Every structure is written in C-alpha cells, then in structure tokens.
XYZ file of C-alpha atoms in Angstrom:
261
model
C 0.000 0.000 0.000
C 2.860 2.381 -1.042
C 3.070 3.085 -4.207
C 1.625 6.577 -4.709
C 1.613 7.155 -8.734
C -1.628 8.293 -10.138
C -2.691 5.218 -12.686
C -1.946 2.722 -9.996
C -3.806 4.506 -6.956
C -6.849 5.387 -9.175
C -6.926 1.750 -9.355
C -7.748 1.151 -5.838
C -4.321 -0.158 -5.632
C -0.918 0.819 -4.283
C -1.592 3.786 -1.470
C -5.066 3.763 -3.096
C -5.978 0.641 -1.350
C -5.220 2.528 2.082
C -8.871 4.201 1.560
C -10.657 0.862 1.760
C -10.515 -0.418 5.099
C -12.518 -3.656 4.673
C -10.659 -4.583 2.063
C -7.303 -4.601 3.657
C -8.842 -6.323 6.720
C -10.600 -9.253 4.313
C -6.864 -9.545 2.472
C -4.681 -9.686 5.628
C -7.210 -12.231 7.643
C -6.681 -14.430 4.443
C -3.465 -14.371 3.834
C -2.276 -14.402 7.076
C -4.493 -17.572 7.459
C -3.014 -19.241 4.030
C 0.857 -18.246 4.410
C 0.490 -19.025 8.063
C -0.754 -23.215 7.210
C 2.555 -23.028 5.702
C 4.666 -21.617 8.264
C 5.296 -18.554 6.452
C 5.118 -14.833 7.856
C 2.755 -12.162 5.581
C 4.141 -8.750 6.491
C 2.448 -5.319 4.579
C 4.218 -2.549 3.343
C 2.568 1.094 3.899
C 2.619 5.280 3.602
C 1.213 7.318 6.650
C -1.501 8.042 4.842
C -3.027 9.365 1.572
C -3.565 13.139 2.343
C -0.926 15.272 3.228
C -2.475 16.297 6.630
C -4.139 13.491 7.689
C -2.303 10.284 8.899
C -4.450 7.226 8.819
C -1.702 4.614 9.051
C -2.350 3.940 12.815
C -5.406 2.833 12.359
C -4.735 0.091 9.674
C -1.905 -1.175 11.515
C -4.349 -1.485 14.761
C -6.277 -3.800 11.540
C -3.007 -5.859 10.452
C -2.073 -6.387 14.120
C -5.638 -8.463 14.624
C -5.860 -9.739 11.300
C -2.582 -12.043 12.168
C -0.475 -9.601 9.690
C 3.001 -10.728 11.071
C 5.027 -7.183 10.174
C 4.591 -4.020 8.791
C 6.406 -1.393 7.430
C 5.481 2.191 7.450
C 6.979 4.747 5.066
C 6.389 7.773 6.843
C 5.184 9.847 4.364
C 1.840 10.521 2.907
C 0.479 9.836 -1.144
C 0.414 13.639 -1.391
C 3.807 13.965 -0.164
C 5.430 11.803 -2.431
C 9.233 12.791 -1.334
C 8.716 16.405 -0.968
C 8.701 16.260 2.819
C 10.944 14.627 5.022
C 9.859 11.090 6.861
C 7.648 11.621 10.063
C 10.079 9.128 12.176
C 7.452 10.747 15.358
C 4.357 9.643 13.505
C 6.511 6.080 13.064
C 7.775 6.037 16.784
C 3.690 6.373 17.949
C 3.157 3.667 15.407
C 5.715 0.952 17.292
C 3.891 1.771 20.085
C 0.208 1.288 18.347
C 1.520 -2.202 16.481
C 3.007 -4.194 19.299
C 3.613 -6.908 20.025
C 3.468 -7.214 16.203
C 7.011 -5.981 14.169
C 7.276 -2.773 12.869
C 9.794 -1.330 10.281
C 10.353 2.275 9.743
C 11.301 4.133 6.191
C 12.112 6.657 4.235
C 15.549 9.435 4.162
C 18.212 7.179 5.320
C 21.227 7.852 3.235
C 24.235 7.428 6.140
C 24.501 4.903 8.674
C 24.468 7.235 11.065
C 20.901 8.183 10.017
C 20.095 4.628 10.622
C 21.256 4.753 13.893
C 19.343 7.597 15.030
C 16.166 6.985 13.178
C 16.257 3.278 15.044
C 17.029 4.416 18.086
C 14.310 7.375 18.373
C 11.190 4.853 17.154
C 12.665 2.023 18.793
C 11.250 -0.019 15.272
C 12.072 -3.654 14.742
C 14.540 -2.695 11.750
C 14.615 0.082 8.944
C 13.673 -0.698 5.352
C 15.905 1.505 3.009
C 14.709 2.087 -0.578
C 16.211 5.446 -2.812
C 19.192 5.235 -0.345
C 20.071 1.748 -1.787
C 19.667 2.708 -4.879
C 21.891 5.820 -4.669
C 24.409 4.706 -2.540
C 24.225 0.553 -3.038
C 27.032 0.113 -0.540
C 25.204 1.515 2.306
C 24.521 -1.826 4.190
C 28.317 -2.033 3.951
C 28.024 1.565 5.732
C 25.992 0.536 8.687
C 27.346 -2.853 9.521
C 31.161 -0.947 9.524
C 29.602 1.974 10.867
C 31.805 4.196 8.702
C 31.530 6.079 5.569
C 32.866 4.748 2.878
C 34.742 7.448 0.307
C 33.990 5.309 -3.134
C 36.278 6.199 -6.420
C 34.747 6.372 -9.530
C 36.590 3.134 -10.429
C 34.851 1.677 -7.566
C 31.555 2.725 -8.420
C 32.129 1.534 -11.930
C 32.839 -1.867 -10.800
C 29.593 -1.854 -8.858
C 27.867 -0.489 -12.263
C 29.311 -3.659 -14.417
C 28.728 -6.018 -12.002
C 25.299 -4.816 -12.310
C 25.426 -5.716 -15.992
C 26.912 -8.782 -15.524
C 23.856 -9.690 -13.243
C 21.346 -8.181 -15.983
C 22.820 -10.034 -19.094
C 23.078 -13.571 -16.746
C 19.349 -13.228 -16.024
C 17.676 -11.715 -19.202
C 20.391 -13.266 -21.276
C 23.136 -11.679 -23.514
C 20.829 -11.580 -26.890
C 19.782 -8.155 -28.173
C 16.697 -8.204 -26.390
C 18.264 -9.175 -23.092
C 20.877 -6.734 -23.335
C 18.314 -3.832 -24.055
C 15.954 -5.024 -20.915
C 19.565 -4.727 -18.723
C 20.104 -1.350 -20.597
C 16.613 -0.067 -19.260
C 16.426 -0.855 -15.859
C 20.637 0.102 -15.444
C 19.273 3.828 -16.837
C 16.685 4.036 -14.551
C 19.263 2.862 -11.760
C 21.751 5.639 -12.997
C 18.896 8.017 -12.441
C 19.467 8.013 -8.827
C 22.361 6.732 -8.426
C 24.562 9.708 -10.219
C 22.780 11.759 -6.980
C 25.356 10.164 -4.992
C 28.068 12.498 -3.734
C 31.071 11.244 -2.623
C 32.333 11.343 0.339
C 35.856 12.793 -0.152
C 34.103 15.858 -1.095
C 31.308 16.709 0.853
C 31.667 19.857 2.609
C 28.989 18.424 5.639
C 28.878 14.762 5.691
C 26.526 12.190 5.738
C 24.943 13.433 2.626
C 21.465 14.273 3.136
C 18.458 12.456 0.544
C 16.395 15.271 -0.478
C 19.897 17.606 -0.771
C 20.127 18.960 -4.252
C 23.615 20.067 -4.433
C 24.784 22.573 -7.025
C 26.816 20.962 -10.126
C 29.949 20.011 -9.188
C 33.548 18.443 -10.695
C 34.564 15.611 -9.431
C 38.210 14.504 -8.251
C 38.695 13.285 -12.140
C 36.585 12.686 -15.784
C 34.468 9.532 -14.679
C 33.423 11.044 -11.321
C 32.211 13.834 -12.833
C 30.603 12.037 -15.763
C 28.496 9.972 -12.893
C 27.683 13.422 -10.780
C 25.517 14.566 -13.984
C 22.166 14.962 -13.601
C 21.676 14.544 -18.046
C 19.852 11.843 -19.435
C 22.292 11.532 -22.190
C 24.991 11.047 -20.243
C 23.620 7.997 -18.668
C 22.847 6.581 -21.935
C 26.979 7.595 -22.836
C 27.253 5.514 -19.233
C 25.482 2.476 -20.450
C 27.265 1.999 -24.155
C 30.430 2.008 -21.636
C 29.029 -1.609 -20.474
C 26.714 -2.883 -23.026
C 27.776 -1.248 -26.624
C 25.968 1.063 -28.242
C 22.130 2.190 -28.417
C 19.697 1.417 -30.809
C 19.161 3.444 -33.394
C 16.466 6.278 -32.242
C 17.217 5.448 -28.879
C 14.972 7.284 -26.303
C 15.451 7.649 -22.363
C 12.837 9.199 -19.870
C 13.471 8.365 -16.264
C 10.248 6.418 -15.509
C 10.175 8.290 -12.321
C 9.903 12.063 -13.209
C 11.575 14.442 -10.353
C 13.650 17.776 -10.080
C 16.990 14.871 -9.923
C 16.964 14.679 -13.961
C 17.302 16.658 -16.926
C-alpha cells in the first residue's frame, strides 16, 4: 500500500488501497491464514496516509495487528507527499507503540549509517527498510554494519555499475533483447544513483536524501561524468558496459523528479 503514482492509486491499488478499510482487513485475515498453514510470515508494506495532513496509518496497523499480519512497514510519508517532505520518524515512533507486540519497520531518508542509527534508536522499530538510499548509494549496508563512511572512487563505483550488468545479461540473457531489458532498468538505476556524492568531497557529511547540491567536478573525468544529472549522459554511461544504443534510442526516467534533466 505504497506506491503513490496516479494510474496505480486510481486503481484502488498501491496507497489507493489505504482508503478501503474492509478490504485490507478481508486480504490480511486471508493471507495471514493461508501463508500461516505453511509456516510462512505475511508482512504489509505502507505510507502514513493518503492526504498530506491526515495520517491514517495507525489505524490500519491497529487492523493488520488483529488480522494475524506478522510485520509491517510504514513509510512515513503521505500519497500527497510523495518525497517532498521529510519522513515523520514521530508519527513512526507512535506507530511501534500502536503495532506491538506485532514488528514494525520504519522508512524513508536514510542515506548514512548514522541516520540509521538515530532513526532506530528514536522509534525504537524492529529494523529500517531503506529504498532510494540503496539505490543511490548501493554500498550503504556495507556503511551501517562498519559503521563508517565509505569514500567510493569512480573506479569503484564503476565496478559496482558492471557487475550490475553482468547480473542483468546472466538473467535476461546476452541476446539483443536481453541486453536492451539490462540497458533499461541500469538507466533508470543511474537516475538516482549519479545523486550520490562522494564522500571525499562533501563539505557536511553524511549526505542528506532530499539535498540537491549545485553541479559540481569531481576529483577526475568519470566522477564527474556519474555526478551529472543529463539523461544523455547515462545513456553515454550504459554503451560504456553494453555497446551502443539502438538506433532512435529514447530515455525518460520512468520516475519524473527535479533529480533529472
């Protein structure tokens, strides 16, 4: 019950389904009765609510809890919000509180480990499901287990990129189409990942998620070439790895935000 985009929520579906009460309490009694035969946990995945000043989320979770949901996790952010306001990690903390003794998972703007710490810590949630952070900064669990920053090079950061290929062309297969299904979904990676700023030369560290930092150069070519925020560049990124486009070649970052150009 997260996703907030408009063709999936006028659905019913995605954060849409947050508006129909009885139907989330007839899907979690069932499942929770099927998976749990089998031994196996049914967790749900939520936003705070759908309207940007009205919070419902504590009141569904009261509904998972006695449906038998096993987990949940709460982004804590409304539909309306989208990411244009930072996480309510209060709203989450009341939340624990509300769901116990059932699990509870907190999310949304953790970019550091040190952000993790604090964020778990101040709810007191079971754990903390990360989402753009991961995608921006992959290494991050790295981060948090070391409890350091880690000051990637560009030719690290590359390596992470082809190993991402190598994964893509092993699953959809080296072929033309499986190279241009890799090529896709490594663009619409590069569209958050080239947000990254490393470490070395950040002027306030940890990084902050919703920070838009002014263009910058980087400490040589490549790490400048992944700091730009131009669709065509990413493309230039991908023929790096997997050759070169096809002819008429289009990009548009499936998710449209003030990070692309």
């Amino acid at each position: 019950m997260g996703c907030p985009l408009d063709n999936v929520f006028q659905l019913g579906a995605g954060s849409g389904l947050m508006c129909r009460g009885n139907k989330v309490e007839s899907v979690a009694k069932t499942m929770s009765a099927v998976l749990g035969s089998k031994n196996k946990p049914f967790t749900v995945k939520m936003r705070a609510g759908v309207k940007t000043d009205k919070y419902i989320a504590h009141d569904l979770i009261k509904l998972c809890r006695d449906s038998g949901v096993s987990a949940v996790t709460l982004h804590g952010r409304t539909r309306e919000q989208r990411y244009t306001k930072t996480a309510n990690w209060d709203y989450i903390g009341d939340c624990v509180r509300i769901a116990t003794p059932m699990s509870l998972f907190g999310n949304g703007d953790v970019l550091s480990w040190e952000e993790y710490a604090e964020k778990k810590s101040r709810s007191d949630v079971s754990g903390v499901m990360i989402g753009r952070g991961a995608l921006m900064k992959p290494w991050i669990f790295q981060e948090i287990k070391e409890e350091r920053n880690i000051d990637m090079t560009s030719s690290q950061r590359m390596e992470v990129i082809q190993r991402y290929c190598n994964y893509g062309l092993d699953h959809w297969g080296s072929d033309y189409q499986g190279v241009e299904t890799t090529r896709r979904f490594l663009l619409e990676w590069l569209s958050f990942l080239y947000r990254y700023i490393p470490v070395g030369i950040l002027e306030k560290p940890p990084q902050r998620i919703n920070e838009r930092p002014p263009k910058y150069f980087g400490r040589d070519e490549m790490e400048t070439l992944l700091a730009s925020p131009n669709a065509a560049d990413w493309v230039k990124l991908s023929e790096m790895f997997l050759g070169p486009v096809p002819d008429s070649f289009i990009f548009l970052p499936k998710h449209k935000a003030n990070s692309w150009s």
